mmCIF file of N, CA and C in Angstrom:
data_model
loop_
_atom_site.group_PDB
_atom_site.id
_atom_site.type_symbol
_atom_site.label_atom_id
_atom_site.label_comp_id
_atom_site.label_asym_id
_atom_site.label_seq_id
_atom_site.Cartn_x
_atom_site.Cartn_y
_atom_site.Cartn_z
ATOM 1 N N PRO A 1 -2.717 19.421 -1.122
ATOM 2 C CA PRO A 1 -2.772 19.338 0.332
ATOM 3 C C PRO A 1 -2.616 17.912 0.851
ATOM 4 N N ASN A 2 -3.457 16.998 0.403
ATOM 5 C CA ASN A 2 -3.404 15.622 0.893
ATOM 6 C C ASN A 2 -2.851 14.704 -0.186
ATOM 7 N N MET A 3 -1.699 15.080 -0.727
ATOM 8 C CA MET A 3 -1.093 14.316 -1.812
ATOM 9 C C MET A 3 -0.334 13.127 -1.235
ATOM 10 N N PRO A 4 -0.352 11.996 -1.947
ATOM 11 C CA PRO A 4 0.399 10.837 -1.474
ATOM 12 C C PRO A 4 1.904 11.095 -1.514
ATOM 13 N N ASP A 5 2.628 10.452 -0.625
ATOM 14 C CA ASP A 5 4.081 10.557 -0.576
ATOM 15 C C ASP A 5 4.649 9.945 -1.852
ATOM 16 N N PRO A 6 5.414 10.699 -2.648
ATOM 17 C CA PRO A 6 5.941 10.156 -3.908
ATOM 18 C C PRO A 6 6.936 9.013 -3.701
ATOM 19 N N ASP A 7 7.435 8.854 -2.471
ATOM 20 C CA ASP A 7 8.377 7.781 -2.184
ATOM 21 C C ASP A 7 7.660 6.485 -1.790
ATOM 22 N N LYS A 8 6.325 6.497 -1.846
ATOM 23 C CA LYS A 8 5.567 5.304 -1.485
ATOM 24 C C LYS A 8 4.818 4.780 -2.699
ATOM 25 N N HIS A 9 4.678 3.474 -2.748
ATOM 26 C CA HIS A 9 4.005 2.800 -3.865
ATOM 27 C C HIS A 9 2.728 2.148 -3.333
ATOM 28 N N LEU A 10 1.615 2.404 -3.979
ATOM 29 C CA LEU A 10 0.344 1.820 -3.566
ATOM 30 C C LEU A 10 0.241 0.394 -4.084
ATOM 31 N N VAL A 11 -0.036 -0.543 -3.177
ATOM 32 C CA VAL A 11 -0.181 -1.951 -3.541
ATOM 33 C C VAL A 11 -1.544 -2.420 -3.045
ATOM 34 N N GLY A 12 -2.326 -2.973 -3.925
ATOM 35 C CA GLY A 12 -3.613 -3.547 -3.534
ATOM 36 C C GLY A 12 -3.569 -5.051 -3.774
ATOM 37 N N ILE A 13 -4.030 -5.813 -2.807
ATOM 38 C CA ILE A 13 -4.017 -7.266 -2.965
ATOM 39 C C ILE A 13 -5.355 -7.846 -2.519
ATOM 40 N N ARG A 14 -5.657 -9.000 -3.036
ATOM 41 C CA ARG A 14 -6.808 -9.765 -2.567
ATOM 42 C C ARG A 14 -6.249 -10.900 -1.712
ATOM 43 N N MET A 15 -6.906 -11.149 -0.588
ATOM 44 C CA MET A 15 -6.444 -12.218 0.299
ATOM 45 C C MET A 15 -7.652 -12.961 0.831
ATOM 46 N N PRO A 16 -7.432 -14.189 1.270
ATOM 47 C CA PRO A 16 -8.551 -14.929 1.865
ATOM 48 C C PRO A 16 -9.099 -14.168 3.072
ATOM 49 N N ARG A 17 -10.408 -14.233 3.240
ATOM 50 C CA ARG A 17 -11.046 -13.549 4.366
ATOM 51 C C ARG A 17 -10.525 -14.050 5.704
ATOM 52 N N THR A 18 -10.161 -15.332 5.764
ATOM 53 C CA THR A 18 -9.620 -15.872 7.017
ATOM 54 C C THR A 18 -8.297 -15.203 7.365
ATOM 55 N N LEU A 19 -7.431 -15.013 6.384
ATOM 56 C CA LEU A 19 -6.154 -14.335 6.630
ATOM 57 C C LEU A 19 -6.405 -12.887 7.050
ATOM 58 N N TYR A 20 -7.306 -12.221 6.363
ATOM 59 C CA TYR A 20 -7.629 -10.836 6.692
ATOM 60 C C TYR A 20 -8.117 -10.728 8.136
ATOM 61 N N LYS A 21 -8.984 -11.646 8.547
ATOM 62 C CA LYS A 21 -9.511 -11.628 9.910
ATOM 63 C C LYS A 21 -8.391 -11.866 10.928
ATOM 64 N N ARG A 22 -7.470 -12.806 10.623
ATOM 65 C CA ARG A 22 -6.341 -13.049 11.524
ATOM 66 C C ARG A 22 -5.459 -11.810 11.653
ATOM 67 N N LEU A 23 -5.222 -11.140 10.534
ATOM 68 C CA LEU A 23 -4.412 -9.922 10.565
ATOM 69 C C LEU A 23 -5.104 -8.834 11.384
ATOM 70 N N GLN A 24 -6.405 -8.690 11.205
ATOM 71 C CA GLN A 24 -7.157 -7.698 11.983
ATOM 72 C C GLN A 24 -7.028 -7.976 13.482
ATOM 73 N N LYS A 25 -7.204 -9.240 13.864
ATOM 74 C CA LYS A 25 -7.140 -9.603 15.275
ATOM 75 C C LYS A 25 -5.740 -9.367 15.845
ATOM 76 N N LEU A 26 -4.717 -9.734 15.083
ATOM 77 C CA LEU A 26 -3.349 -9.533 15.545
ATOM 78 C C LEU A 26 -3.037 -8.044 15.703
ATOM 79 N N ALA A 27 -3.464 -7.239 14.751
ATOM 80 C CA ALA A 27 -3.243 -5.789 14.851
ATOM 81 C C ALA A 27 -3.944 -5.235 16.082
ATOM 82 N N LYS A 28 -5.153 -5.685 16.332
ATOM 83 C CA LYS A 28 -5.892 -5.215 17.504
ATOM 84 C C LYS A 28 -5.179 -5.629 18.789
ATOM 85 N N GLN A 29 -4.695 -6.874 18.842
ATOM 86 C CA GLN A 29 -3.960 -7.349 20.018
ATOM 87 C C GLN A 29 -2.723 -6.489 20.278
ATOM 88 N N ARG A 30 -2.042 -6.119 19.206
ATOM 89 C CA ARG A 30 -0.819 -5.317 19.339
ATOM 90 C C ARG A 30 -1.100 -3.825 19.476
ATOM 91 N N LYS A 31 -2.373 -3.447 19.301
ATOM 92 C CA LYS A 31 -2.788 -2.045 19.379
ATOM 93 C C LYS A 31 -2.087 -1.189 18.317
ATOM 94 N N ILE A 32 -2.042 -1.743 17.109
ATOM 95 C CA ILE A 32 -1.489 -1.007 15.967
ATOM 96 C C ILE A 32 -2.483 -1.129 14.811
ATOM 97 N N THR A 33 -2.298 -0.295 13.807
ATOM 98 C CA THR A 33 -3.189 -0.354 12.650
ATOM 99 C C THR A 33 -2.861 -1.583 11.804
ATOM 100 N N LEU A 34 -3.826 -1.995 11.024
ATOM 101 C CA LEU A 34 -3.620 -3.115 10.110
ATOM 102 C C LEU A 34 -2.496 -2.785 9.129
ATOM 103 N N LYS A 35 -2.483 -1.556 8.646
ATOM 104 C CA LYS A 35 -1.421 -1.125 7.723
ATOM 105 C C LYS A 35 -0.048 -1.259 8.371
ATOM 106 N N ASP A 36 0.080 -0.802 9.603
ATOM 107 C CA ASP A 36 1.376 -0.892 10.294
ATOM 108 C C ASP A 36 1.790 -2.341 10.519
ATOM 109 N N LEU A 37 0.830 -3.200 10.841
ATOM 110 C CA LEU A 37 1.137 -4.622 11.030
ATOM 111 C C LEU A 37 1.658 -5.231 9.735
ATOM 112 N N ILE A 38 0.967 -4.967 8.639
ATOM 113 C CA ILE A 38 1.376 -5.534 7.343
ATOM 114 C C ILE A 38 2.755 -5.014 6.951
ATOM 115 N N LEU A 39 3.005 -3.722 7.143
ATOM 116 C CA LEU A 39 4.333 -3.172 6.833
ATOM 117 C C LEU A 39 5.411 -3.793 7.721
ATOM 118 N N GLU A 40 5.091 -4.013 8.991
ATOM 119 C CA GLU A 40 6.041 -4.651 9.909
ATOM 120 C C GLU A 40 6.405 -6.058 9.422
ATOM 121 N N ILE A 41 5.406 -6.829 9.038
ATOM 122 C CA ILE A 41 5.646 -8.199 8.552
ATOM 123 C C ILE A 41 6.466 -8.173 7.266
ATOM 124 N N LEU A 42 6.095 -7.308 6.335
ATOM 125 C CA LEU A 42 6.824 -7.230 5.066
ATOM 126 C C LEU A 42 8.266 -6.784 5.281
ATOM 127 N N ASN A 43 8.472 -5.806 6.154
ATOM 128 C CA ASN A 43 9.845 -5.358 6.450
ATOM 129 C C ASN A 43 10.670 -6.476 7.068
ATOM 130 N N ARG A 44 10.092 -7.191 8.024
ATOM 131 C CA ARG A 44 10.811 -8.286 8.687
ATOM 132 C C ARG A 44 11.197 -9.365 7.684
ATOM 133 N N GLU A 45 10.308 -9.677 6.773
ATOM 134 C CA GLU A 45 10.555 -10.755 5.818
ATOM 135 C C GLU A 45 11.496 -10.364 4.674
ATOM 136 N N THR A 46 11.700 -9.071 4.456
ATOM 137 C CA THR A 46 12.543 -8.643 3.330
ATOM 138 C C THR A 46 13.825 -7.931 3.769
ATOM 139 N N ILE A 47 14.055 -7.834 5.070
ATOM 140 C CA ILE A 47 15.182 -7.056 5.583
ATOM 141 C C ILE A 47 16.533 -7.536 5.034
ATOM 142 N N ASN A 48 16.662 -8.818 4.735
ATOM 143 C CA ASN A 48 17.931 -9.353 4.236
ATOM 144 C C ASN A 48 18.017 -9.402 2.718
ATOM 145 N N THR A 49 17.029 -8.843 2.046
ATOM 146 C CA THR A 49 17.076 -8.746 0.584
ATOM 147 C C THR A 49 17.894 -7.507 0.234
ATOM 148 N N ILE A 50 19.012 -7.722 -0.411
ATOM 149 C CA ILE A 50 19.949 -6.637 -0.710
ATOM 150 C C ILE A 50 19.527 -5.900 -1.979
ATOM 151 N N LEU A 51 19.449 -4.578 -1.876
ATOM 152 C CA LEU A 51 19.179 -3.747 -3.044
ATOM 153 C C LEU A 51 20.496 -3.268 -3.633
ATOM 154 N N THR A 52 20.586 -3.311 -4.948
ATOM 155 C CA THR A 52 21.796 -2.895 -5.652
ATOM 156 C C THR A 52 21.754 -1.389 -5.913
ATOM 157 N N PRO A 53 22.896 -0.809 -6.296
ATOM 158 C CA PRO A 53 22.879 0.609 -6.688
ATOM 159 C C PRO A 53 21.871 0.868 -7.815
ATOM 160 N N GLU A 54 21.732 -0.095 -8.729
ATOM 161 C CA GLU A 54 20.764 0.057 -9.814
ATOM 162 C C GLU A 54 19.334 0.082 -9.277
ATOM 163 N N ASP A 55 19.074 -0.740 -8.262
ATOM 164 C CA ASP A 55 17.749 -0.723 -7.631
ATOM 165 C C ASP A 55 17.458 0.660 -7.055
ATOM 166 N N TYR A 56 18.440 1.224 -6.352
ATOM 167 C CA TYR A 56 18.246 2.541 -5.751
ATOM 168 C C TYR A 56 18.072 3.620 -6.814
ATOM 169 N N GLU A 57 18.787 3.490 -7.931
ATOM 170 C CA GLU A 57 18.614 4.440 -9.041
ATOM 171 C C GLU A 57 17.197 4.350 -9.593
ATOM 172 N N GLN A 58 16.681 3.127 -9.761
ATOM 173 C CA GLN A 58 15.319 2.931 -10.266
ATOM 174 C C GLN A 58 14.295 3.506 -9.284
ATOM 175 N N ILE A 59 14.507 3.282 -8.003
ATOM 176 C CA ILE A 59 13.605 3.828 -6.983
ATOM 177 C C ILE A 59 13.609 5.357 -7.048
ATOM 178 N N ALA A 60 14.788 5.961 -7.169
ATOM 179 C CA ALA A 60 14.896 7.420 -7.244
ATOM 180 C C ALA A 60 14.180 7.941 -8.496
ATOM 181 N N LYS A 61 14.348 7.241 -9.611
ATOM 182 C CA LYS A 61 13.686 7.631 -10.863
ATOM 183 C C LYS A 61 12.165 7.571 -10.703
ATOM 184 N N GLU A 62 11.668 6.491 -10.121
ATOM 185 C CA GLU A 62 10.227 6.338 -9.930
ATOM 186 C C GLU A 62 9.679 7.385 -8.961
ATOM 187 N N THR A 63 10.471 7.726 -7.944
ATOM 188 C CA THR A 63 10.048 8.744 -6.980
ATOM 189 C C THR A 63 9.977 10.110 -7.650
ATOM 190 N N ARG A 64 10.990 10.431 -8.465
ATOM 191 C CA ARG A 64 10.960 11.700 -9.204
ATOM 192 C C ARG A 64 9.757 11.759 -10.120
ATOM 193 N N GLN A 65 9.488 10.661 -10.814
ATOM 194 C CA GLN A 65 8.353 10.618 -11.733
ATOM 195 C C GLN A 65 7.043 10.817 -10.980
ATOM 196 N N ALA A 66 6.908 10.183 -9.835
ATOM 197 C CA ALA A 66 5.686 10.321 -9.038
ATOM 198 C C ALA A 66 5.522 11.761 -8.548
ATOM 199 N N SER A 67 6.635 12.416 -8.238
ATOM 200 C CA SER A 67 6.580 13.812 -7.796
ATOM 201 C C SER A 67 6.131 14.731 -8.910
ATOM 202 N N GLU A 68 6.549 14.424 -10.124
ATOM 203 C CA GLU A 68 6.230 15.264 -11.275
ATOM 204 C C GLU A 68 4.842 14.977 -11.843
ATOM 205 N N ASP A 69 4.319 13.808 -11.588
ATOM 206 C CA ASP A 69 3.049 13.395 -12.179
ATOM 207 C C ASP A 69 1.879 14.002 -11.410
ATOM 208 N N THR A 70 1.408 15.117 -11.901
ATOM 209 C CA THR A 70 0.288 15.794 -11.242
ATOM 210 C C THR A 70 -1.010 15.612 -12.012
ATOM 211 N N LYS A 71 -0.974 14.812 -13.065
ATOM 212 C CA LYS A 71 -2.164 14.621 -13.894
ATOM 213 C C LYS A 71 -3.131 13.610 -13.295
ATOM 214 N N THR A 72 -2.649 12.700 -12.476
ATOM 215 C CA THR A 72 -3.491 11.654 -11.911
ATOM 216 C C THR A 72 -4.058 12.106 -10.576
ATOM 217 N N VAL A 73 -5.371 11.988 -10.451
ATOM 218 C CA VAL A 73 -6.037 12.324 -9.202
ATOM 219 C C VAL A 73 -6.782 11.085 -8.733
ATOM 220 N N SER A 74 -6.617 10.757 -7.488
ATOM 221 C CA SER A 74 -7.276 9.594 -6.917
ATOM 222 C C SER A 74 -8.233 10.051 -5.828
ATOM 223 N N ILE A 75 -9.467 9.551 -5.894
ATOM 224 C CA ILE A 75 -10.435 9.867 -4.849
ATOM 225 C C ILE A 75 -11.106 8.584 -4.405
ATOM 226 N N ARG A 76 -11.592 8.582 -3.179
ATOM 227 C CA ARG A 76 -12.349 7.449 -2.660
ATOM 228 C C ARG A 76 -13.809 7.839 -2.683
ATOM 229 N N MET A 77 -14.646 6.891 -3.099
ATOM 230 C CA MET A 77 -16.075 7.159 -3.114
ATOM 231 C C MET A 77 -16.818 5.875 -2.804
ATOM 232 N N PRO A 78 -18.053 6.006 -2.337
ATOM 233 C CA PRO A 78 -18.841 4.802 -2.070
ATOM 234 C C PRO A 78 -19.015 3.973 -3.333
ATOM 235 N N ARG A 79 -19.046 2.667 -3.168
ATOM 236 C CA ARG A 79 -19.186 1.745 -4.285
ATOM 237 C C ARG A 79 -20.423 2.048 -5.135
ATOM 238 N N GLU A 80 -21.526 2.400 -4.463
ATOM 239 C CA GLU A 80 -22.773 2.674 -5.182
ATOM 240 C C GLU A 80 -22.613 3.858 -6.134
ATOM 241 N N LEU A 81 -21.940 4.904 -5.676
ATOM 242 C CA LEU A 81 -21.720 6.068 -6.518
ATOM 243 C C LEU A 81 -20.807 5.713 -7.687
ATOM 244 N N HIS A 82 -19.757 4.957 -7.417
ATOM 245 C CA HIS A 82 -18.847 4.524 -8.478
ATOM 246 C C HIS A 82 -19.616 3.733 -9.541
ATOM 247 N N HIS A 83 -20.506 2.853 -9.093
ATOM 248 C CA HIS A 83 -21.306 2.035 -10.008
ATOM 249 C C HIS A 83 -22.210 2.928 -10.861
ATOM 250 N N LYS A 84 -22.829 3.953 -10.238
ATOM 251 C CA LYS A 84 -23.704 4.862 -10.980
ATOM 252 C C LYS A 84 -22.933 5.644 -12.039
ATOM 253 N N ILE A 85 -21.741 6.047 -11.700
ATOM 254 C CA ILE A 85 -20.935 6.830 -12.644
ATOM 255 C C ILE A 85 -20.551 5.977 -13.846
ATOM 256 N N LEU A 86 -20.203 4.716 -13.614
ATOM 257 C CA LEU A 86 -19.745 3.849 -14.703
ATOM 258 C C LEU A 86 -20.881 3.336 -15.573
ATOM 259 N N ASN A 87 -22.091 3.340 -15.055
ATOM 260 C CA ASN A 87 -23.224 2.795 -15.829
ATOM 261 C C ASN A 87 -24.115 3.884 -16.379
#
């Protein structure tokens, strides 16, 4: 039901808290989500990066693989519960 889009890749990054706060404020000013702001910036900065036919083939392969991979399940849980499970 709530499966991730196989054409999307999850990226997690660590950033300085000051940068994070600036991004939050800018997103609020623009009345958009933080995710949409970050995607907008990344798209603007990479729009002139040309992808080759091989790049598109690799993307298609990875998308097919993500569609077929039903063994991985991702859930979000409170940090405290995660800590209890691991210890």
